[in-house]
Every structure is written in structure tokens, then in C-alpha cells.
mmCIF file of C-alpha atoms in Angstrom:
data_model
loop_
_atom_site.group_PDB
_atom_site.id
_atom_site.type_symbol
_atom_site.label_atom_id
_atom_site.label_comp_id
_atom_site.label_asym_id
_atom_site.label_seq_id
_atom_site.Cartn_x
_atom_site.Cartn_y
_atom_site.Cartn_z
ATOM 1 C CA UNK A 9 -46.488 -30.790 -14.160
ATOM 2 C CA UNK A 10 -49.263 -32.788 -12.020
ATOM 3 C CA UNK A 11 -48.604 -32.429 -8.074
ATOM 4 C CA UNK A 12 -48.525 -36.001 -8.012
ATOM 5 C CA UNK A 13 -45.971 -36.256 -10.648
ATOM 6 C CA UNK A 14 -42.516 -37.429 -8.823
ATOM 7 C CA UNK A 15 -40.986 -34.818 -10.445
ATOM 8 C CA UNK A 16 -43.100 -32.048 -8.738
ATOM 9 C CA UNK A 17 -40.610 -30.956 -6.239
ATOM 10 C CA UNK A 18 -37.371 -31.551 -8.454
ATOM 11 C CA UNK A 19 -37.172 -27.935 -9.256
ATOM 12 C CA UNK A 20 -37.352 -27.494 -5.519
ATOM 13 C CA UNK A 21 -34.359 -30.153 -4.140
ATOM 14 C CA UNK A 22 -32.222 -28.725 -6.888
ATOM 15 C CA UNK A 23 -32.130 -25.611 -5.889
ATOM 16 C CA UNK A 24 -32.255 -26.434 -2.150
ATOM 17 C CA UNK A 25 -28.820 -28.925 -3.078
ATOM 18 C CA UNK A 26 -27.410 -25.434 -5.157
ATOM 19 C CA UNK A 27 -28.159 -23.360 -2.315
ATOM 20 C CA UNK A 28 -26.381 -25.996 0.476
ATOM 21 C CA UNK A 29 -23.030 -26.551 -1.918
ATOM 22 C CA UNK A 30 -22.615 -22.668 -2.323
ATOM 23 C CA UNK A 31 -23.132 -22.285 1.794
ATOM 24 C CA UNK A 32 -20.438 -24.978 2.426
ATOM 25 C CA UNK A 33 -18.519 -24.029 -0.026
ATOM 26 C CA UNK A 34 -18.567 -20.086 1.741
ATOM 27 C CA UNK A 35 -18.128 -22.189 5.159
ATOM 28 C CA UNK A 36 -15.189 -23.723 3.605
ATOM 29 C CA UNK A 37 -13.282 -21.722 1.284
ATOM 30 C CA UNK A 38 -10.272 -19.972 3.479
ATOM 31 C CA UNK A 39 -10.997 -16.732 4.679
ATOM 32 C CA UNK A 40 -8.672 -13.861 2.322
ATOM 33 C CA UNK A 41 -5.302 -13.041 3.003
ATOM 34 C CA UNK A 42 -3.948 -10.262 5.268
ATOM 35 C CA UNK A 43 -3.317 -7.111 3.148
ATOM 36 C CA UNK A 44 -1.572 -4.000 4.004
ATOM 37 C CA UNK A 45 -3.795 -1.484 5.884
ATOM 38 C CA UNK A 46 -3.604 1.229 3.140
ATOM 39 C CA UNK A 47 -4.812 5.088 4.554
ATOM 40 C CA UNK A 48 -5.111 8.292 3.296
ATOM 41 C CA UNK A 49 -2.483 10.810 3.962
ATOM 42 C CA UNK A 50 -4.399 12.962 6.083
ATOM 43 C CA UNK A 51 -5.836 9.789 7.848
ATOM 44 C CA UNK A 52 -1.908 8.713 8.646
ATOM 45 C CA UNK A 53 -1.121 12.020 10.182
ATOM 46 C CA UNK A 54 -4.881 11.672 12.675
ATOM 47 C CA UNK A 55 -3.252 8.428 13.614
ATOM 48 C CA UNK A 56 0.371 9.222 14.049
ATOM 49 C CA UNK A 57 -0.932 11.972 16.619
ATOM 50 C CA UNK A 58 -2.515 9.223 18.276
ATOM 51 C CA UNK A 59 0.613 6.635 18.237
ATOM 52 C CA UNK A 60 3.698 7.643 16.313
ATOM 53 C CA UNK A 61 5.084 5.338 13.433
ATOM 54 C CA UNK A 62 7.164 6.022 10.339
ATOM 55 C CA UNK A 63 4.669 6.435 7.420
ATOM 56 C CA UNK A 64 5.546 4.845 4.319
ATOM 57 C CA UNK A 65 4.143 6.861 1.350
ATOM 58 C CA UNK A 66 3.609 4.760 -2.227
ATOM 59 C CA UNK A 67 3.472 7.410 -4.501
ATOM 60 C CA UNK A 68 1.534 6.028 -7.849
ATOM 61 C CA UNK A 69 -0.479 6.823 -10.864
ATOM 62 C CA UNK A 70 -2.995 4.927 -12.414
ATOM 63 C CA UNK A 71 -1.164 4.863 -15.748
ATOM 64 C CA UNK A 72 1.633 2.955 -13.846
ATOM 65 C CA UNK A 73 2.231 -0.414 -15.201
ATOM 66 C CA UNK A 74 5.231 -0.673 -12.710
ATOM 67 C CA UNK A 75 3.111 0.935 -9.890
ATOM 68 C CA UNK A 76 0.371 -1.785 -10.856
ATOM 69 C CA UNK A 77 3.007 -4.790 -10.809
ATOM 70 C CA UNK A 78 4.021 -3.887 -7.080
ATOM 71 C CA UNK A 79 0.332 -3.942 -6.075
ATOM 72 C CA UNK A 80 -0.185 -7.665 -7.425
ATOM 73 C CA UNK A 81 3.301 -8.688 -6.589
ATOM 74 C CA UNK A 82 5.264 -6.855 -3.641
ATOM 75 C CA UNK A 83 2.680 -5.261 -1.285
ATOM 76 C CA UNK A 84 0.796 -9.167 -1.748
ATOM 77 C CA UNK A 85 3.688 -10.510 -0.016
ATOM 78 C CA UNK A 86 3.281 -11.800 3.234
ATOM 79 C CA UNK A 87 6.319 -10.592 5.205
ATOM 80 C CA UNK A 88 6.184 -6.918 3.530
ATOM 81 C CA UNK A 89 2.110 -7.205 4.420
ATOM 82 C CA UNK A 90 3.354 -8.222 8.137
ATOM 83 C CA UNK A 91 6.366 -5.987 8.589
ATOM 84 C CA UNK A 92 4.244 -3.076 7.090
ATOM 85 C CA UNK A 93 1.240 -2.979 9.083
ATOM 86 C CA UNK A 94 3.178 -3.666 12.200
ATOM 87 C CA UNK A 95 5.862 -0.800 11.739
ATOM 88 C CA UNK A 96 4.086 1.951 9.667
ATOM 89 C CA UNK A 97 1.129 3.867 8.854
ATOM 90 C CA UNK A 98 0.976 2.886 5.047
ATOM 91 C CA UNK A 99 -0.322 5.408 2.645
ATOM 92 C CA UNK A 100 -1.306 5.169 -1.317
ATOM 93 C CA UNK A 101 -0.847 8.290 -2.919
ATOM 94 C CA UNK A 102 -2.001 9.111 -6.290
ATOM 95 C CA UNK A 103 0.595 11.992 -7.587
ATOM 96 C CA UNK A 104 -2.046 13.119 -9.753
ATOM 97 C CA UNK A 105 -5.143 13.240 -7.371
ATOM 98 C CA UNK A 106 -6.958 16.391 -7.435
ATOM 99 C CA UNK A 107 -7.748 17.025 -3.842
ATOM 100 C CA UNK A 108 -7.095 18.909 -2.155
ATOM 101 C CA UNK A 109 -4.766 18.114 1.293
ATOM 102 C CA UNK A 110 -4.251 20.081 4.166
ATOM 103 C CA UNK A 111 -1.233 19.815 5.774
ATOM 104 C CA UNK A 112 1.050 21.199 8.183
ATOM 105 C CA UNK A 113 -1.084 24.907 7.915
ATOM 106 C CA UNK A 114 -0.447 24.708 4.011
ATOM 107 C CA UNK A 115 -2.353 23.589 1.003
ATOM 108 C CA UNK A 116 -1.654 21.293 -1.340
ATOM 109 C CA UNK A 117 -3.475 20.961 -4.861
ATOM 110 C CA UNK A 118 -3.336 20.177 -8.089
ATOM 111 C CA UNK A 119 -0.666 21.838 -10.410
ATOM 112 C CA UNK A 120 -2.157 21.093 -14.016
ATOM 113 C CA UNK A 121 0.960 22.680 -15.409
ATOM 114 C CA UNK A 122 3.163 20.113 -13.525
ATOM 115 C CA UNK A 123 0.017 16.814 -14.080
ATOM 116 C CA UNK A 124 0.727 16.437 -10.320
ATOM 117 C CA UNK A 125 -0.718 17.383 -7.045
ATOM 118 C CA UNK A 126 1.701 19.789 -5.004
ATOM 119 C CA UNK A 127 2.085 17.357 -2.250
ATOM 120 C CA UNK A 128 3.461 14.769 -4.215
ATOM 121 C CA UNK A 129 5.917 17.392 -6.183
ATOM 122 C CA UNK A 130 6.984 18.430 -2.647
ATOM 123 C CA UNK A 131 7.573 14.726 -0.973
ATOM 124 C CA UNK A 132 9.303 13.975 -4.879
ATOM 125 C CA UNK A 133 11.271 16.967 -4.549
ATOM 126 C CA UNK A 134 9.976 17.727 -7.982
ATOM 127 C CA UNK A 135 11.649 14.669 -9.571
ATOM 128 C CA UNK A 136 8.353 13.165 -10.737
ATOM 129 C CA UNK A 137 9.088 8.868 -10.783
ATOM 130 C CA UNK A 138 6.526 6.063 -10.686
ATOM 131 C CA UNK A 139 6.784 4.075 -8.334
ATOM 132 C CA UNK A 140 8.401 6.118 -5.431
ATOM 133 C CA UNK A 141 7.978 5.417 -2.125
ATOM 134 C CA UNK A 142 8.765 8.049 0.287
ATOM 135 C CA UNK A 143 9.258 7.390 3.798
ATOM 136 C CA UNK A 144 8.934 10.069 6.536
ATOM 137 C CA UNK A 145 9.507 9.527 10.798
ATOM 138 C CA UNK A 146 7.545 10.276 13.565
ATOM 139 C CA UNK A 147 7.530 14.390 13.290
ATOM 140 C CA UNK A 148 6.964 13.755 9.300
ATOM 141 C CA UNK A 149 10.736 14.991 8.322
ATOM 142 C CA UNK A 150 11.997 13.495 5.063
ATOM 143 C CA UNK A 151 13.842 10.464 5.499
ATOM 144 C CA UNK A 152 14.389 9.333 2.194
ATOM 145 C CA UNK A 153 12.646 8.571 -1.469
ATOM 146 C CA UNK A 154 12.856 5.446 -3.232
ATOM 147 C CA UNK A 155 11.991 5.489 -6.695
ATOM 148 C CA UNK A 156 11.382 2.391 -8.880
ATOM 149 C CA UNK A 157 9.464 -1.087 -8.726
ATOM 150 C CA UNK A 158 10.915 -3.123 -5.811
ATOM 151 C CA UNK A 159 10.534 -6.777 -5.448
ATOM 152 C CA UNK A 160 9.882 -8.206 -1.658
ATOM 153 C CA UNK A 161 13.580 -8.823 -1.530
ATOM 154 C CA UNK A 162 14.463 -5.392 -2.657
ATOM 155 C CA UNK A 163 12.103 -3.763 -0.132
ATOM 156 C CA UNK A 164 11.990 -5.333 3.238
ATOM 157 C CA UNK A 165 15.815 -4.057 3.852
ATOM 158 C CA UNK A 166 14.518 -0.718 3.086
ATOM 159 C CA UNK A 167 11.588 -1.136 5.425
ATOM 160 C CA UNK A 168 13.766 -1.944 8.299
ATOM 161 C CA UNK A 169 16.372 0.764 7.777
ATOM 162 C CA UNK A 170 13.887 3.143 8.765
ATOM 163 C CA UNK A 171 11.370 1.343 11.108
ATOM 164 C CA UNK A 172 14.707 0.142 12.911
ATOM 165 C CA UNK A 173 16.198 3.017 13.174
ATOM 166 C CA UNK A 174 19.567 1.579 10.943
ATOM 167 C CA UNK A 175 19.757 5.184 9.367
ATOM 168 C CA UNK A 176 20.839 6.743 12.435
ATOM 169 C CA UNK A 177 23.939 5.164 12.485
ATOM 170 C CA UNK A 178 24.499 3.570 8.825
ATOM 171 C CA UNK A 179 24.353 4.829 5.463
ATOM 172 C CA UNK A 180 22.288 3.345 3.467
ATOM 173 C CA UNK A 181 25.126 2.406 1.145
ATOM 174 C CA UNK A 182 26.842 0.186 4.284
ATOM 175 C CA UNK A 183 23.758 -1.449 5.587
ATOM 176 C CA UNK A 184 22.941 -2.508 1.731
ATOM 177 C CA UNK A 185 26.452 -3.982 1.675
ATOM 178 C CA UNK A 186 25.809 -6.068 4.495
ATOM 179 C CA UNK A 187 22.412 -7.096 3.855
ATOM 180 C CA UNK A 188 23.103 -7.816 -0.008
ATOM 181 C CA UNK A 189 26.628 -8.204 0.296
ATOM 182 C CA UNK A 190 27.855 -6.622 -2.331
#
């Protein structure tokens, strides 16, 4: 093409035009959604020493179909993201990681006779499920596991019986009564 040629510097404003859509459209485009501040276990307890919260604990696989459907579904939810990362250090857990965790002056690792790591037999009590979550207080004593996939509706009760404080003076039987009403 001649420099002279009128279409000389098309190659030029068509990029320049590509170039200024894409920047609007990054200028534009909502910024992402809040998501729940997942940590590490040993990160949760470095924090908790800092400010005490109840830790929630999702203990997963990556096999887990039902484990996957709570990550696109539940944990996207707004209120759950909200009432999580305000009340609770949030931890992922993979039962079947091979590090190894330090804890409490003992060692946890990986059991390959059990396909889990010993952490997650001990906070399971051995009774291996996918999805559990497992929620401990302040000093990290067991409150209570949860096993199975939970919609939002399912789990935000749960979350405030124990951020709240409910279990001190209701079973969890009573307050599901009265939240679900039946």
C-alpha cells in the first residue's frame, strides 16, 4: 500500500478503535462480586490469635461433585458471602491434602491407608463425608460437623447458631424448629 493511499493508516484507526472499545469496556464492565475470604488452616489459627472468631472449616475433595456444587452455588451467595466474612475465619480444606499441618504441638499428615490427611480424620471424627463443614469457637473446641451439600437457606441458620452464640442455650434441634418451623 502507497503512503498516499487513503487506506494507509486503516490498519492503524482499527486497531486504535479495538484498543479504545476493550478500555471502556474494562472502565465499564462492573467490578466482580464479593467472595468469601477463603484461608488456610494454619493461616485461620495466625489470625484468630490476633482477633478471635469462630472458624468455619469446608472440608472437600476434588472428586466432590457435591463439594463442587456448593462452590458455584452456596458460598456464591451474597448473604452467606456477607455473613461469612463478617463472623468467621473461613477455611477450605482438602481431606486429602498431603501437607503437612502443625497444630496445637501435634502433626498432622497424610494417612494413605485412610486416603485422608489426619487433620481432617480428626475434625470428621473419622466419619469421612463430602461436603462437611466443621465449625470450631474461639479456643478451637469442636462445636459441631455438618455433613452434606447445603443450599443458602439450609446454611445461614447454621451460620448463626454458632457465630450468635444460639448453641449455648438451644439445641440445635429447637432453634431449627423455630427457624424452619417444623
Amino acid at each position: 500500500m502507497k503512503k498516499n493511499s487513503p487506506y494507509y493508516f486503516l490498519p492503524v484507526v482499527v486497531l486504535m478503535t479495538v484498543l479504545s472499545l476493550s478500555s471502556d469496556a474494562q472502565i465499564l464492565a462492573p467490578p466482580p462480586a464479593e467472595s468469601i475470604r477463603w484461608m488456610s488452616f494454619t493461616d485461620a489459627v495466625a489470625e484468630n490469635a490476633k482477633q478471635p472468631k469462630k472458624i468455619f472449616i469446608d472440608i472437600y475433595t476434588k472428586w466432590c461433585g457435591w463439594c463442587k456444587r456448593m462452590d458455584a452455588t452456596t458460598y456464591e451467595d451474597s448473604s452467606i458471602v456477607k455473613y461469612m466474612n463478617t463472623n468467621y475465619y473461613a477455611v477450605r480444606f482438602d481431606a486429602e491434602t498431603h501437607d503437612t499441618i502443625l497444630f496445637n504441638n501435634k502433626t498432622f499428615v497424610f494417612r494413605p491407608e485412610y486416603k485422608s490427611n489426619e487433620l481432617a480424620l480428626s475434625l470428621l471424627s473419622g466419619q469421612m463425608s463430602y461436603p462437611t463443614i466443621v465449625y470450631l469457637d474461639e479456643g478451637f473446641n469442636l462445636l459441631g460437623p455438618s455433613p452434606g451439600y447445603q443450599t443458602t437457606e439450609q446454611l445461614l441458620p447454621q451460620l448463626k447458631y454458632f457465630a450468635e452464640g444460639i448453641y449455648k442455650d438451644k439445641t440445635w434441634e429447637v432453634y431449627r424448629k423455630e427457624v424452619f418451623g417444623n
